[in-house]
Amino acid sequence: MPPWFETTLAIFAAIAAVFFFGKYRETAAALHEAERMKHKLSKDLDRYRDVPQLRALRDGLVGERKLPEDDDGHAHLLIRDSGRKLVHVTVQKTASPVAGDEKIHYQSGGEQQLLQELE
């Protein structure tokens, strides 16, 4: 084999290696980004998956929807915590509507506290 042919093959092999490793790094970066987005979207999906459950909880607590009650008047419900595990909650509820600009206070540690709306 002539030396110029061996040199040409070596140059083409080097160029092919550069393109191969460049494409490999690009693909690895794309896969890493896809995993990161999948994890982020999965967390977003978990948050949005809880929305109907939270609406049902809100409606049950304010009396727009009937929660199962026992003989003592305690309401019972099953909800999922942040770890997606079921939790049994027992509630003794008293719901009353609030006038437009009325301030609601509660007693905590012997002091009057202003109740803020849950956001």
JSON list of C-alpha atoms in Angstrom, two decimals, residues 15-31:
[
{"chain": "A", "resi": 15, "resn": "ILE", "atom": "CA", "xyz": [-12.13, 13.08, 10.82]},
{"chain": "A", "resi": 16, "resn": "ALA", "atom": "CA", "xyz": [-14.69, 10.29, 11.27]},
{"chain": "A", "resi": 17, "resn": "ALA", "atom": "CA", "xyz": [-13.69, 9.92, 14.93]},
{"chain": "A", "resi": 18, "resn": "VAL", "atom": "CA", "xyz": [-14.16, 13.67, 15.53]},
{"chain": "A", "resi": 19, "resn": "PHE", "atom": "CA", "xyz": [-17.62, 13.58, 13.94]},
{"chain": "A", "resi": 20, "resn": "PHE", "atom": "CA", "xyz": [-18.54, 10.39, 15.84]},
{"chain": "A", "resi": 21, "resn": "PHE", "atom": "CA", "xyz": [-17.55, 11.80, 19.23]},
{"chain": "A", "resi": 22, "resn": "GLY", "atom": "CA", "xyz": [-19.22, 15.13, 18.45]},
{"chain": "A", "resi": 23, "resn": "LYS", "atom": "CA", "xyz": [-22.45, 13.35, 17.59]},
{"chain": "A", "resi": 24, "resn": "TYR", "atom": "CA", "xyz": [-22.05, 11.14, 20.69]},
{"chain": "A", "resi": 25, "resn": "ARG", "atom": "CA", "xyz": [-21.72, 14.20, 22.95]},
{"chain": "A", "resi": 26, "resn": "GLU", "atom": "CA", "xyz": [-24.70, 15.86, 21.27]},
{"chain": "A", "resi": 27, "resn": "THR", "atom": "CA", "xyz": [-26.82, 12.73, 21.74]},
{"chain": "A", "resi": 28, "resn": "ALA", "atom": "CA", "xyz": [-25.70, 12.33, 25.36]},
{"chain": "A", "resi": 29, "resn": "ALA", "atom": "CA", "xyz": [-26.59, 15.97, 26.07]},
{"chain": "A", "resi": 30, "resn": "ALA", "atom": "CA", "xyz": [-30.01, 15.53, 24.42]},
{"chain": "A", "resi": 31, "resn": "LEU", "atom": "CA", "xyz": [-30.69, 12.39, 26.49]}
]
